Coordinates of C-alpha atoms and ligand atoms in Angstrom, one line a residue:
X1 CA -88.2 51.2 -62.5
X2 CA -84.6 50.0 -62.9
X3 CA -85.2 46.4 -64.4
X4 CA -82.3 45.2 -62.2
X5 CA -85.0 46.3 -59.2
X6 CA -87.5 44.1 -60.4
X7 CA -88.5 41.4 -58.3
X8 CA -91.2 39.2 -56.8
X9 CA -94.5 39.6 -59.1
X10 CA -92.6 42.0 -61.2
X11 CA -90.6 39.1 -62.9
X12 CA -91.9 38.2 -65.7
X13 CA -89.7 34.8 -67.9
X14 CA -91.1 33.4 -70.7
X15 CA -90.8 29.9 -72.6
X16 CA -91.1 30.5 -76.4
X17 CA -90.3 27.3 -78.2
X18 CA -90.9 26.9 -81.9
X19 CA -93.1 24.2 -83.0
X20 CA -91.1 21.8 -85.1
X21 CA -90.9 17.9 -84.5
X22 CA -91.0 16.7 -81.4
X23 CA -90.3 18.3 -78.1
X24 CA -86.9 17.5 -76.8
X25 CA -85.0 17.4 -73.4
X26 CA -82.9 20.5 -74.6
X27 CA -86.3 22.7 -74.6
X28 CA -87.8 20.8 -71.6
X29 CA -84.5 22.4 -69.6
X30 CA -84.9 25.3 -70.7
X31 CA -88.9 25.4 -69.8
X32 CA -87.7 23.9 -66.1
X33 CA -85.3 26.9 -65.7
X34 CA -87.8 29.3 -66.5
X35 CA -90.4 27.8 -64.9
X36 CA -88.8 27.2 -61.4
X37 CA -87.1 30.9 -61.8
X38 CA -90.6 32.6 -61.8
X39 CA -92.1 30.0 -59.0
X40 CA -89.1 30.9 -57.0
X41 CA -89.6 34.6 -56.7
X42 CA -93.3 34.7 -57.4
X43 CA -93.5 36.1 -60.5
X44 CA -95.1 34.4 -63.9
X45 CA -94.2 32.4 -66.4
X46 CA -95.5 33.0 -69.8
X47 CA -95.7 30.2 -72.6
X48 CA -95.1 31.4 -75.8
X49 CA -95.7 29.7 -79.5
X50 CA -92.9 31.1 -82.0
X51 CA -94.7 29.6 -85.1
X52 CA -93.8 32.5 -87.5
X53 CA -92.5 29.7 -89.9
X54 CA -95.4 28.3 -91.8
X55 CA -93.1 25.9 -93.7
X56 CA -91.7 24.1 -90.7
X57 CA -94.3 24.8 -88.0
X58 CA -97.5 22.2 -87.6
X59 CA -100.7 21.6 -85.6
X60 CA -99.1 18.5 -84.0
X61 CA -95.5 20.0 -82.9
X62 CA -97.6 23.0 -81.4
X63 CA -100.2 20.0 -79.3
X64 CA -96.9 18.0 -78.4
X65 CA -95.6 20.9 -76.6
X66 CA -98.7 21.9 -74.6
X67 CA -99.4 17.8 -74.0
X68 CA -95.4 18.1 -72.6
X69 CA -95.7 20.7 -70.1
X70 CA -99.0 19.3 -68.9
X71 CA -97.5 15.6 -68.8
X72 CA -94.5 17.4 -66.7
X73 CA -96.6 19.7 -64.5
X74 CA -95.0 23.0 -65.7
X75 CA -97.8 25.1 -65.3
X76 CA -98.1 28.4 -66.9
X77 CA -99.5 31.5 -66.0
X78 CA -100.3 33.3 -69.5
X79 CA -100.4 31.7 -72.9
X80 CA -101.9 29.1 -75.0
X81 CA -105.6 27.7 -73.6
X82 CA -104.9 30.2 -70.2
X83 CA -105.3 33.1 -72.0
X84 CA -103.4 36.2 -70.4
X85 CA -103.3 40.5 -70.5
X86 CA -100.8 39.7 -73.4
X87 CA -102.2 37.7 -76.0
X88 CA -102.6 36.3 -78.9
X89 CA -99.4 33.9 -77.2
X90 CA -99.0 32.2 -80.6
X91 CA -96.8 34.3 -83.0
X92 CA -99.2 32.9 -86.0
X93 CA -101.6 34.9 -84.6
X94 CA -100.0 38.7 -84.5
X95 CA -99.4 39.7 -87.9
X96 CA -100.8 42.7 -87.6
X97 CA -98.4 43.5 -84.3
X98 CA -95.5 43.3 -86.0
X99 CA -96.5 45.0 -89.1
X100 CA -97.6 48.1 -86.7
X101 CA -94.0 48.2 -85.0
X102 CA -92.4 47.6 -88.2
X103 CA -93.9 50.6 -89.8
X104 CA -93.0 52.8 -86.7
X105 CA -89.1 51.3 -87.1
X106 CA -89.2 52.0 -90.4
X107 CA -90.4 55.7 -90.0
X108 CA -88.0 56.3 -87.4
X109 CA -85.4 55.1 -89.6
X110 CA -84.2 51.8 -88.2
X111 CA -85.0 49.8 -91.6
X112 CA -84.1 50.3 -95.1
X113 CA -84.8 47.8 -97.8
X114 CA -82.0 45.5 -99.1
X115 CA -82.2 44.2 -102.6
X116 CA -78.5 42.2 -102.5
X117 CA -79.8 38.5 -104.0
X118 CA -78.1 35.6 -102.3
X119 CA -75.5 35.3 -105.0
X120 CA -74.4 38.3 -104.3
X121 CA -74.7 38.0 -100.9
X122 CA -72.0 34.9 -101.3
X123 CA -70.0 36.7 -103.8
X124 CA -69.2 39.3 -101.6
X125 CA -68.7 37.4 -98.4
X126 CA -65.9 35.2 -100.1
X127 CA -64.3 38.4 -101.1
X128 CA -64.4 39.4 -97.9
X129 CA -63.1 36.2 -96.4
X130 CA -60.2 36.1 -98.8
X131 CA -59.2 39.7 -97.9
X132 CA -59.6 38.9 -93.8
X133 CA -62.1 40.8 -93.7
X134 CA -65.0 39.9 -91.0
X135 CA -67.5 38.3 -93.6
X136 CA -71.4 39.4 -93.1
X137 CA -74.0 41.9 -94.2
X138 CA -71.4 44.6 -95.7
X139 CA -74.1 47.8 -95.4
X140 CA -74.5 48.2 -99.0
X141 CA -78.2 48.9 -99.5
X142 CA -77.9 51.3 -96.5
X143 CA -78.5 54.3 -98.3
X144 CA -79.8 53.4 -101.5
X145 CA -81.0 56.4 -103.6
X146 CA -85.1 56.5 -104.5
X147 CA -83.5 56.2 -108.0
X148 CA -82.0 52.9 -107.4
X149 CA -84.3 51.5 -105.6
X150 CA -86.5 51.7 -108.4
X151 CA -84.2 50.5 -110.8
X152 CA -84.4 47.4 -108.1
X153 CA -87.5 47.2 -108.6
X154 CA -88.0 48.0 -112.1
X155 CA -85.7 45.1 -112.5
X156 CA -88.6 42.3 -110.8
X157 CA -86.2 42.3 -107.3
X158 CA -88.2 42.2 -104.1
X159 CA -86.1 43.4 -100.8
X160 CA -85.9 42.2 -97.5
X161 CA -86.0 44.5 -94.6
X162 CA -83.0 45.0 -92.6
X163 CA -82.0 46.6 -89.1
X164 CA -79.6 49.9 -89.3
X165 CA -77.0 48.4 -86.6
X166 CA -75.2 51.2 -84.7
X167 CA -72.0 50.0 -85.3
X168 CA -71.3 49.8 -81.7
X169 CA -69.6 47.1 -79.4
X170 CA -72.2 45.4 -77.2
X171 CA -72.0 44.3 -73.4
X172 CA -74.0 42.7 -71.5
X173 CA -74.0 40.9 -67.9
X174 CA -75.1 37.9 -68.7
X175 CA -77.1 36.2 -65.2
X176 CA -75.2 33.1 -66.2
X177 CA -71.9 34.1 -67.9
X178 CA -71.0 37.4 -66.5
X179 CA -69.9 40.1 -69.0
X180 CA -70.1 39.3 -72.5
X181 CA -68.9 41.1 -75.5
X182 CA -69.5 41.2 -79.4
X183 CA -67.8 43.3 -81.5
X184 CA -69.6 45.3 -83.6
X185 CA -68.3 44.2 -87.2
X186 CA -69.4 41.0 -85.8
X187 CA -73.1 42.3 -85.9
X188 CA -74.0 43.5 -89.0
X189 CA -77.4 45.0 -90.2
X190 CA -79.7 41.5 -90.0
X191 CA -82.6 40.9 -91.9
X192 CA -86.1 41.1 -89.9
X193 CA -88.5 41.0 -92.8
X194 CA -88.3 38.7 -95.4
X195 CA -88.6 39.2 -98.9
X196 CA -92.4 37.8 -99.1
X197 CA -93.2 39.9 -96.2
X198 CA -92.7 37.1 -93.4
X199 CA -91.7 38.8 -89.8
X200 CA -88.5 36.9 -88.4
X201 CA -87.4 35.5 -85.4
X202 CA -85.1 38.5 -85.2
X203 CA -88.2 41.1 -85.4
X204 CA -90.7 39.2 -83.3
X205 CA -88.8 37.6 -80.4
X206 CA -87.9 40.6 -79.0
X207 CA -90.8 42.5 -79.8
X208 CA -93.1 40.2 -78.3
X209 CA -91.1 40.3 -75.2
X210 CA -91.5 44.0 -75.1
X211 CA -94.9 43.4 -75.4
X212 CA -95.4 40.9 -73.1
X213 CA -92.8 42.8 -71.0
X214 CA -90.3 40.0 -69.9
X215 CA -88.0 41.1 -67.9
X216 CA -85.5 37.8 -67.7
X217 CA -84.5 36.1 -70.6
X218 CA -83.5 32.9 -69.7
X219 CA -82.3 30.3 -72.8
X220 CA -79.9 28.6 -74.2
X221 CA -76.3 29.4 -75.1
X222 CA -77.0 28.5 -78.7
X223 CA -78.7 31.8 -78.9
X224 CA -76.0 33.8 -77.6
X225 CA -75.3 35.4 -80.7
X226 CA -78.4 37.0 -81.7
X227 CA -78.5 38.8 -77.6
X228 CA -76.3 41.7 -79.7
X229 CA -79.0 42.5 -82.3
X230 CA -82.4 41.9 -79.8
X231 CA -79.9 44.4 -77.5
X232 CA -80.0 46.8 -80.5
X233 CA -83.5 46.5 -81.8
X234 CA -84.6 46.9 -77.8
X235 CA -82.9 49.9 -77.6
X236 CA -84.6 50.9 -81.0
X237 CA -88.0 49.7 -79.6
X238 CA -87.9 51.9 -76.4
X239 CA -86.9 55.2 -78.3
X240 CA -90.2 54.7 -80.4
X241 CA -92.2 53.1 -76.9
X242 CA -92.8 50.1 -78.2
X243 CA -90.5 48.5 -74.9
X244 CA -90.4 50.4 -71.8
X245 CA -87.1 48.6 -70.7
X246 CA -84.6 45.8 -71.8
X247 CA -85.1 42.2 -70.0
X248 CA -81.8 40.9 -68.3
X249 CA -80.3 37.6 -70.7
X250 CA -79.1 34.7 -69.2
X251 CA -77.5 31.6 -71.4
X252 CA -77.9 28.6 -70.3
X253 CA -75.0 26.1 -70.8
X254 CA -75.0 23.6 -73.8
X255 CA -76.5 20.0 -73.1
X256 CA -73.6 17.5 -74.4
X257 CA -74.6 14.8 -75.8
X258 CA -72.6 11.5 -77.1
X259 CA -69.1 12.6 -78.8
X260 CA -68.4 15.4 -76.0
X261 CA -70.7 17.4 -79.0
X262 CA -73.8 19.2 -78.5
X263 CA -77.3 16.9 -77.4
X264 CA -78.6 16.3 -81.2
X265 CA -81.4 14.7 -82.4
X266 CA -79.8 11.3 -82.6
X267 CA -78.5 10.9 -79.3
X268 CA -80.4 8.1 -77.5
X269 CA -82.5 10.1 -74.9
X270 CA -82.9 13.7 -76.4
X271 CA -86.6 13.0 -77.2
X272 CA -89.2 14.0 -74.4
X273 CA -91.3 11.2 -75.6
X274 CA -89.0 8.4 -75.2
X275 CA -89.1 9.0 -71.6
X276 CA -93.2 9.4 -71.4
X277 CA -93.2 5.8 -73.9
X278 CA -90.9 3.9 -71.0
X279 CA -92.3 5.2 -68.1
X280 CA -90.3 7.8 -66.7
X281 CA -92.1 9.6 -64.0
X282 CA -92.7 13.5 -65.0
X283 CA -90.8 14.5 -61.3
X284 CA -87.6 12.4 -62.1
X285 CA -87.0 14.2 -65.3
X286 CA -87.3 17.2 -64.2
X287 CA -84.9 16.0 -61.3
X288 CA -82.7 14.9 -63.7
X289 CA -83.1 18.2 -66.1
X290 CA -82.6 20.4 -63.3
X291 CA -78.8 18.9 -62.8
X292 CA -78.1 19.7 -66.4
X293 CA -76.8 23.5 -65.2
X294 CA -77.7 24.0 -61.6
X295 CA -77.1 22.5 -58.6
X296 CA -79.4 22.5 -55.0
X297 CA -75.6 23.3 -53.2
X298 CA -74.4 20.2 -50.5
X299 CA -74.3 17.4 -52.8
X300 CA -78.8 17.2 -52.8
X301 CA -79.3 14.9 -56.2
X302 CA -82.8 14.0 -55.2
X303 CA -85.5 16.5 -55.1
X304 CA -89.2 17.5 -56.4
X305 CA -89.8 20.1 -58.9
X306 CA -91.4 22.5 -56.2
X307 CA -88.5 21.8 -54.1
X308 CA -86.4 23.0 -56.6
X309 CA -88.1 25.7 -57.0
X310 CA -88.1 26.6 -53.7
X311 CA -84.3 27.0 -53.8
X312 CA -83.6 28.1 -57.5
X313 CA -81.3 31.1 -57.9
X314 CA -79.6 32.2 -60.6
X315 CA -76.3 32.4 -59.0
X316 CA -76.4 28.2 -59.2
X317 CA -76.6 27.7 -62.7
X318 CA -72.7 26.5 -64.1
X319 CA -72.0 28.0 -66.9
X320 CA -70.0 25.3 -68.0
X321 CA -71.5 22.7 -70.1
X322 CA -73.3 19.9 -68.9
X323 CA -72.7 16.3 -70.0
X324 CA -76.1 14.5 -70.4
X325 CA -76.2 10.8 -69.1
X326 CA -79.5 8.7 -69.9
X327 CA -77.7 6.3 -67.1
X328 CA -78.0 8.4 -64.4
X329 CA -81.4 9.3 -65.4
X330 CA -82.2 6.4 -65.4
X331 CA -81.2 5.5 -61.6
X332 CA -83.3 9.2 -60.8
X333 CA -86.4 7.6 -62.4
X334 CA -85.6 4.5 -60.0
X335 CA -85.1 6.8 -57.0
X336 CA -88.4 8.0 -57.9
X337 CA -90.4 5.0 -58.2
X338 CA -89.2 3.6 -55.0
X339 CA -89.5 7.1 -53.3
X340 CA -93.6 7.5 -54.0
X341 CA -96.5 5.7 -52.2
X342 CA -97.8 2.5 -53.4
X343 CA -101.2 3.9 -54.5
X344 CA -99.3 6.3 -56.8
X345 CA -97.0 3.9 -58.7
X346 CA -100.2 1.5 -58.9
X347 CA -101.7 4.6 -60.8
X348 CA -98.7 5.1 -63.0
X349 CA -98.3 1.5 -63.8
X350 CA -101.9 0.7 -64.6
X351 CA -101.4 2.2 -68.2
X352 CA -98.3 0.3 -69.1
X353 CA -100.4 -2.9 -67.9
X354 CA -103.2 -1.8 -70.1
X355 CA -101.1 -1.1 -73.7
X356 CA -99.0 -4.4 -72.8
X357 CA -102.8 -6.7 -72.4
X358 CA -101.5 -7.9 -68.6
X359 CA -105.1 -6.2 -67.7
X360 CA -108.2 -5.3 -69.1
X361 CA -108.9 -1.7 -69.5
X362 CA -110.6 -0.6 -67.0
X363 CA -108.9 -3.3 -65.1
X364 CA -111.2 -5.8 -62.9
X365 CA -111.9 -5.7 -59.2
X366 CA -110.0 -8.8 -59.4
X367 CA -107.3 -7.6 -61.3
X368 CA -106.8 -4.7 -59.1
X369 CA -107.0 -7.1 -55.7
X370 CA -103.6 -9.0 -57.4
X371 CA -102.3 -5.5 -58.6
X372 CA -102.4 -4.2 -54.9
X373 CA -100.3 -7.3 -54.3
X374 CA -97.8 -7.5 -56.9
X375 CA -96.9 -3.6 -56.9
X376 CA -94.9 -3.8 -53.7
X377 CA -92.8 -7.0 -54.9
X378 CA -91.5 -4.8 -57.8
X379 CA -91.2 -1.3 -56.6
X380 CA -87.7 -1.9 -55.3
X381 CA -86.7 -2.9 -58.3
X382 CA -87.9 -1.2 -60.7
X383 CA -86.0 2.0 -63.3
X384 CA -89.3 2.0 -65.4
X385 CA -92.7 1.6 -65.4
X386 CA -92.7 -0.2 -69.2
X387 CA -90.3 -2.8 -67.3
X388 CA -93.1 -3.7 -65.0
X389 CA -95.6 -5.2 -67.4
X390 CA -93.0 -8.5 -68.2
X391 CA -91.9 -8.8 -65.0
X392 CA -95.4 -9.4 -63.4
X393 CA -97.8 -10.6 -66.4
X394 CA -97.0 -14.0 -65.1
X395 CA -99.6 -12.9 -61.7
X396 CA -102.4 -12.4 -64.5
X397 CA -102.7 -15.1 -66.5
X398 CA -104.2 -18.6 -66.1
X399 CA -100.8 -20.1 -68.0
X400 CA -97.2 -19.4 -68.4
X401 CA -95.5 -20.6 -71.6
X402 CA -92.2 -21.8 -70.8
X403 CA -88.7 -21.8 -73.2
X404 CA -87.8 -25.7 -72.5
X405 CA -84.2 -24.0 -72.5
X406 CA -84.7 -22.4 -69.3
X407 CA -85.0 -26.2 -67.6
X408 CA -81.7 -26.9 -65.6
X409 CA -80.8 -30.5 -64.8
X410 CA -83.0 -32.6 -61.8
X411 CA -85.7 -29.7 -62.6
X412 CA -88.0 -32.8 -63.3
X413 CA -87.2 -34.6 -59.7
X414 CA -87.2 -30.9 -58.0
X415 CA -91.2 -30.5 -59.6
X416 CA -92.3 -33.8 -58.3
X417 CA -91.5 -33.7 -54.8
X418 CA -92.1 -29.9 -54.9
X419 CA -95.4 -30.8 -56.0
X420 CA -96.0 -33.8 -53.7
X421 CA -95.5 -31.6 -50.4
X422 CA -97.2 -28.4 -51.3
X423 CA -100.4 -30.3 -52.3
X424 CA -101.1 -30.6 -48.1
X425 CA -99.6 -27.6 -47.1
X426 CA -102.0 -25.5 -45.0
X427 CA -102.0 -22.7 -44.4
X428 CA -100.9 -21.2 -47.6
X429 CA -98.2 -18.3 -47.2
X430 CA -94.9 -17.2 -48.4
X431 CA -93.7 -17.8 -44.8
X432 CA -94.7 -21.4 -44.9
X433 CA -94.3 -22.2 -48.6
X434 CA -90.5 -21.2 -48.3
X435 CA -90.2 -22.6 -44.7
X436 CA -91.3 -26.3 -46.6
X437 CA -89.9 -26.2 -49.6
X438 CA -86.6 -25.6 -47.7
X439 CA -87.1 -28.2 -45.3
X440 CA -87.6 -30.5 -48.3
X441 CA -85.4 -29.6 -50.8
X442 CA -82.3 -27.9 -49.8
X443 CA -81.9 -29.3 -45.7
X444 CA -83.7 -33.3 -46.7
X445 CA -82.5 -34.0 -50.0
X446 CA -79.4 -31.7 -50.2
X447 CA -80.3 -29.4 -53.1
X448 CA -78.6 -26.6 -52.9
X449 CA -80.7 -23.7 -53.3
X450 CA -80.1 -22.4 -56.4
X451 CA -81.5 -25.7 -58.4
X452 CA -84.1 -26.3 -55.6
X453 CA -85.6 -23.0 -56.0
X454 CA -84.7 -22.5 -60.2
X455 CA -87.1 -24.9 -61.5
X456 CA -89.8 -24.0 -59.1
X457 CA -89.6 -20.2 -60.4
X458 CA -89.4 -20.9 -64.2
X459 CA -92.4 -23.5 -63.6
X460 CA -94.5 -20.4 -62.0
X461 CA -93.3 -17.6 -63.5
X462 CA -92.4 -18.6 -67.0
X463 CA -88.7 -16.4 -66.7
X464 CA -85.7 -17.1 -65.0
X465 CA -85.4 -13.8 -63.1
X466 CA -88.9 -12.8 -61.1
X467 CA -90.3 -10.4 -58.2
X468 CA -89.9 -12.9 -54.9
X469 CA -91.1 -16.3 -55.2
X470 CA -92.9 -17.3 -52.6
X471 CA -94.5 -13.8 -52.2
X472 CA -95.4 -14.6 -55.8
X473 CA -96.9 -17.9 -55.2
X474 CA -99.1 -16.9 -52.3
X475 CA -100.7 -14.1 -54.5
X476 CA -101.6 -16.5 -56.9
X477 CA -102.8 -19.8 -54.7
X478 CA -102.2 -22.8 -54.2
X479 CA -104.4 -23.8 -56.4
X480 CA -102.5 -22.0 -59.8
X481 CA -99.2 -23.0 -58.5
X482 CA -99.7 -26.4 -58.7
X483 CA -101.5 -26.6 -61.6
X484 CA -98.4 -24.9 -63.2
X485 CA -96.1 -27.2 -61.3
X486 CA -97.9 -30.3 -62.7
X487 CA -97.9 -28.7 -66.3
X488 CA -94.3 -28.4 -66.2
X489 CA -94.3 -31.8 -64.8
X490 CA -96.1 -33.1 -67.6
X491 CA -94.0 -31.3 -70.4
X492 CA -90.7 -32.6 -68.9
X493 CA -92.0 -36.3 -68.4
Ligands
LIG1 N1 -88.2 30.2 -80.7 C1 -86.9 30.3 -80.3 C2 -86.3 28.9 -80.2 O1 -87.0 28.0 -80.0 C3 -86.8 31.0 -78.9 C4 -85.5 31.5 -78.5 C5 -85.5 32.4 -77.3 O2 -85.7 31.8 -76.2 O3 -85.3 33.5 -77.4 O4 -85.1 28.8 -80.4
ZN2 ZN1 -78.3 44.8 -99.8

């Protein structure tokens, strides 16, 4: 079947991250893409490990990654812990795949051994580069005699295995760019085999997705260049039926990060578990994610990941980069958090109240009662769930310590009569606690509201900014609140 034909369960996209340091929001786009592509047209999503690089791969890189995609709900269809027809999914694990497909390359005569050391190598290229020439692999070990070759190795040299280019010009229609070109003295014969026998990413990136027959490659624009040589070797891998077709590449654009240059490492925000730490919600990155290349069409900023995937289509990724902006984020996550039910953010938060000590973990029956209370004071006004903790610890505790520099003047004379009146107020609501402090304080003895009401919160709440007052002093009773109010009393006196 034409691979342009493919659709529905025919699609096959794949996610193939490599296991060093930490997962970051680059990757995380990239798995979104993927991931709402195949959902979209009902095909599947494959998870792949590329941890052919024992020196920079580990254990905890390779759990990160799995822990990420579970946090975020990205759900795979074949690879690591699912299993799948097309397994092993981790590349540590199919050394003897590649070492079958590079024998059948190398006896139908797409390899030859190279023997050029890396001082050479550099010699060469600044010749080249001081003669204009297009520096890069210049071919000479392509047709080495048996002779020399042992003289190579006579001499101690080891080779590294390289791809016989065809010297051609290759096109492609990119599903995000549209035609792309690279000339062919811009792809020279590259190395798939290193010296010590290690496969590389060149070799076993496209041969596991012949294997695993992909048939969109959707990733970033960093790896535009090396489309031209996986083009080449899949045209190599379906003359000896290793691949029964090429996939269709897409790029997706660059992630700019701080400087107008690419996202890096050091820009705040690029690590995926930053946002997991301060209580991001898994549906608002993604939100977020999905703007950095596509768009839902009439100005939609707000929507799940299923309801992205409902409407993704290639035709709506820019290929134009996208400027990343922890800001706006940010303000999603906010969205978000005001957006879900009550019971859900009460379940999100509950961690953050835990690692913080504002409850016990398992929090109480009692804890919970005041939790169920608190949760819709803050929810409009909350960006992130690690915010939450210090803004309502002061529901949870017998005591609030107070900085004496919060005290404005007359907080003293405010506390006493404050204290005086609420001591007989029945019943004991927000409705009737504001109605008499009111009557008292601001409309009989003229305060106006802002130092009638100041002292009162800092004397309850321990901060200057809080979730509403008097909601806040109902939840905890009267019995709290003027305990705290005679406390303050005492340590203004
Ligand atoms: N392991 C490669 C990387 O993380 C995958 C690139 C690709 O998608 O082809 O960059
Ligand atoms: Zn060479």
């Amino acid at each position: 079947m034409n691979i342009k034909e493919r659709q529905g369960s025919d699609i096959r996209v794949r996610f193939c991250p490599s296991p060093t340091g930490n997962p970051h929001v680059g990757m995380i786009r990239t798995a979104l893409f993927n991931w709402a592509f195949a959902r979209h047209v009902g095909g599947t999503f494959v998870f792949r490990i590329e941890d052919t690089d024992a020196a920079r791969d580990s254990q905890e890189s390779y759990q990160a990654l799995l822990d990420a995609l579970s946090w975020l709900g990205l759900d795979w269809d074949e690879g690591p812990v699912v299993g799948g027809d097309y397994g092993p999914y981790r590349q540590s694990e199919r050394g003897d795949i590649y070492a079958r497909v590079m024998s059948q390359l190398t006896e139908a005569g797409y390899t030859y051994p190279c023997y050029c050391s890396a001082e050479e190598l550099d010699a060469r290229r600044e010749i080249a580069m001081k003669e204009k020439r297009t520096p890069g692999y210049d071919g000479q070990c392509r047709s080495l005699s048996q002779d020399q070759i042992d003289a190579y190795e006579a001499d101690g040299r080891s080779a590294v295995i390289r791809f016989r280019m065809p010297g051609t010009d290759f096109t492609w229609n990119d599903l995000v760019r549209g035609e792309v070109t690279f000339k062919a003295e811009h792809v020279p014969d590259f190395v798939l085999v290193r010296a010590n026998g290690d496969p590389l990413y060149t070799l076993v990136n496209p041969v596991d997705d012949a294997l695993m027959k992909i048939t969109h490659v959707l990733r970033g624009e960093d790896l535009l260049s090396s489309t031209p040589r996986q083009l080449a070797l899949f045209a190599a891998l379906e003359e000896i039926g290793v691949a029964s077709y090429t996939p269709l590449y897409g790029h997706l654009p660059y992630v700019m990060g701080e400087g107008n240059k690419k996202l890096s490492k050091r820009d705040p925000g690029s690590a995926l578990s930053m946002y997991r730490e301060e209580g991001y919600l898994p549906q608002a990155l993604l939100n977020y994610l999905a703007l950095l290349g596509w768009s839902m069409g009439n100005d939609v900023e707000f929507f799940s990941p299923q309801e992205m995937a409902a409407a993704f289509t290639l035709e709506r990724v820019n290929p134009n980069p996208a400027r990343f902006d922890l800001k706006k984020c940010t303000a999603i996550n906010g969205d978000w958090i005001r957006h879900i039910a009550q019971q859900e953010l009460t379940g999100h938060l509950i961690p953050f109240l835990e690692g913080a000590g504002v409850v016990t973990a398992p929090p109480t029956q009692e804890q919970l009662k005041t939790l169920n209370l608190a949760v819709p004071l803050i929810q409009e006004r909350l960006d992130k769930l690690s915010t939450a903790p210090e803004l309502i610890s002061f529901l949870f505790k017998d005591v609030v310590a107070i900085d004496p520099a919060l005290w404005s003047d007359g907080a003293l004379d405010v506390l006493m009569e404050s204290a005086s009146v609420l001591e007989g107020l029945e019943p004991w609501n927000h409705d009737s606690i504001q109605n008499l402090l009111k009557a008292t304080l601001v409309d009989g003895l003229g305060i106006k509201p802002k130092f009638a009401f100041g002292p009162i919160r800092t004397a309850i709440t321990g901060h200057k900014i809080s979730p509403p007052l008097f909601e806040s002093m109902e939840i905890l009773g009267k019995e709290i609140c003027l305990g705290r109010l005679s406390a303050a009393i005492e340590s203004l006196k």
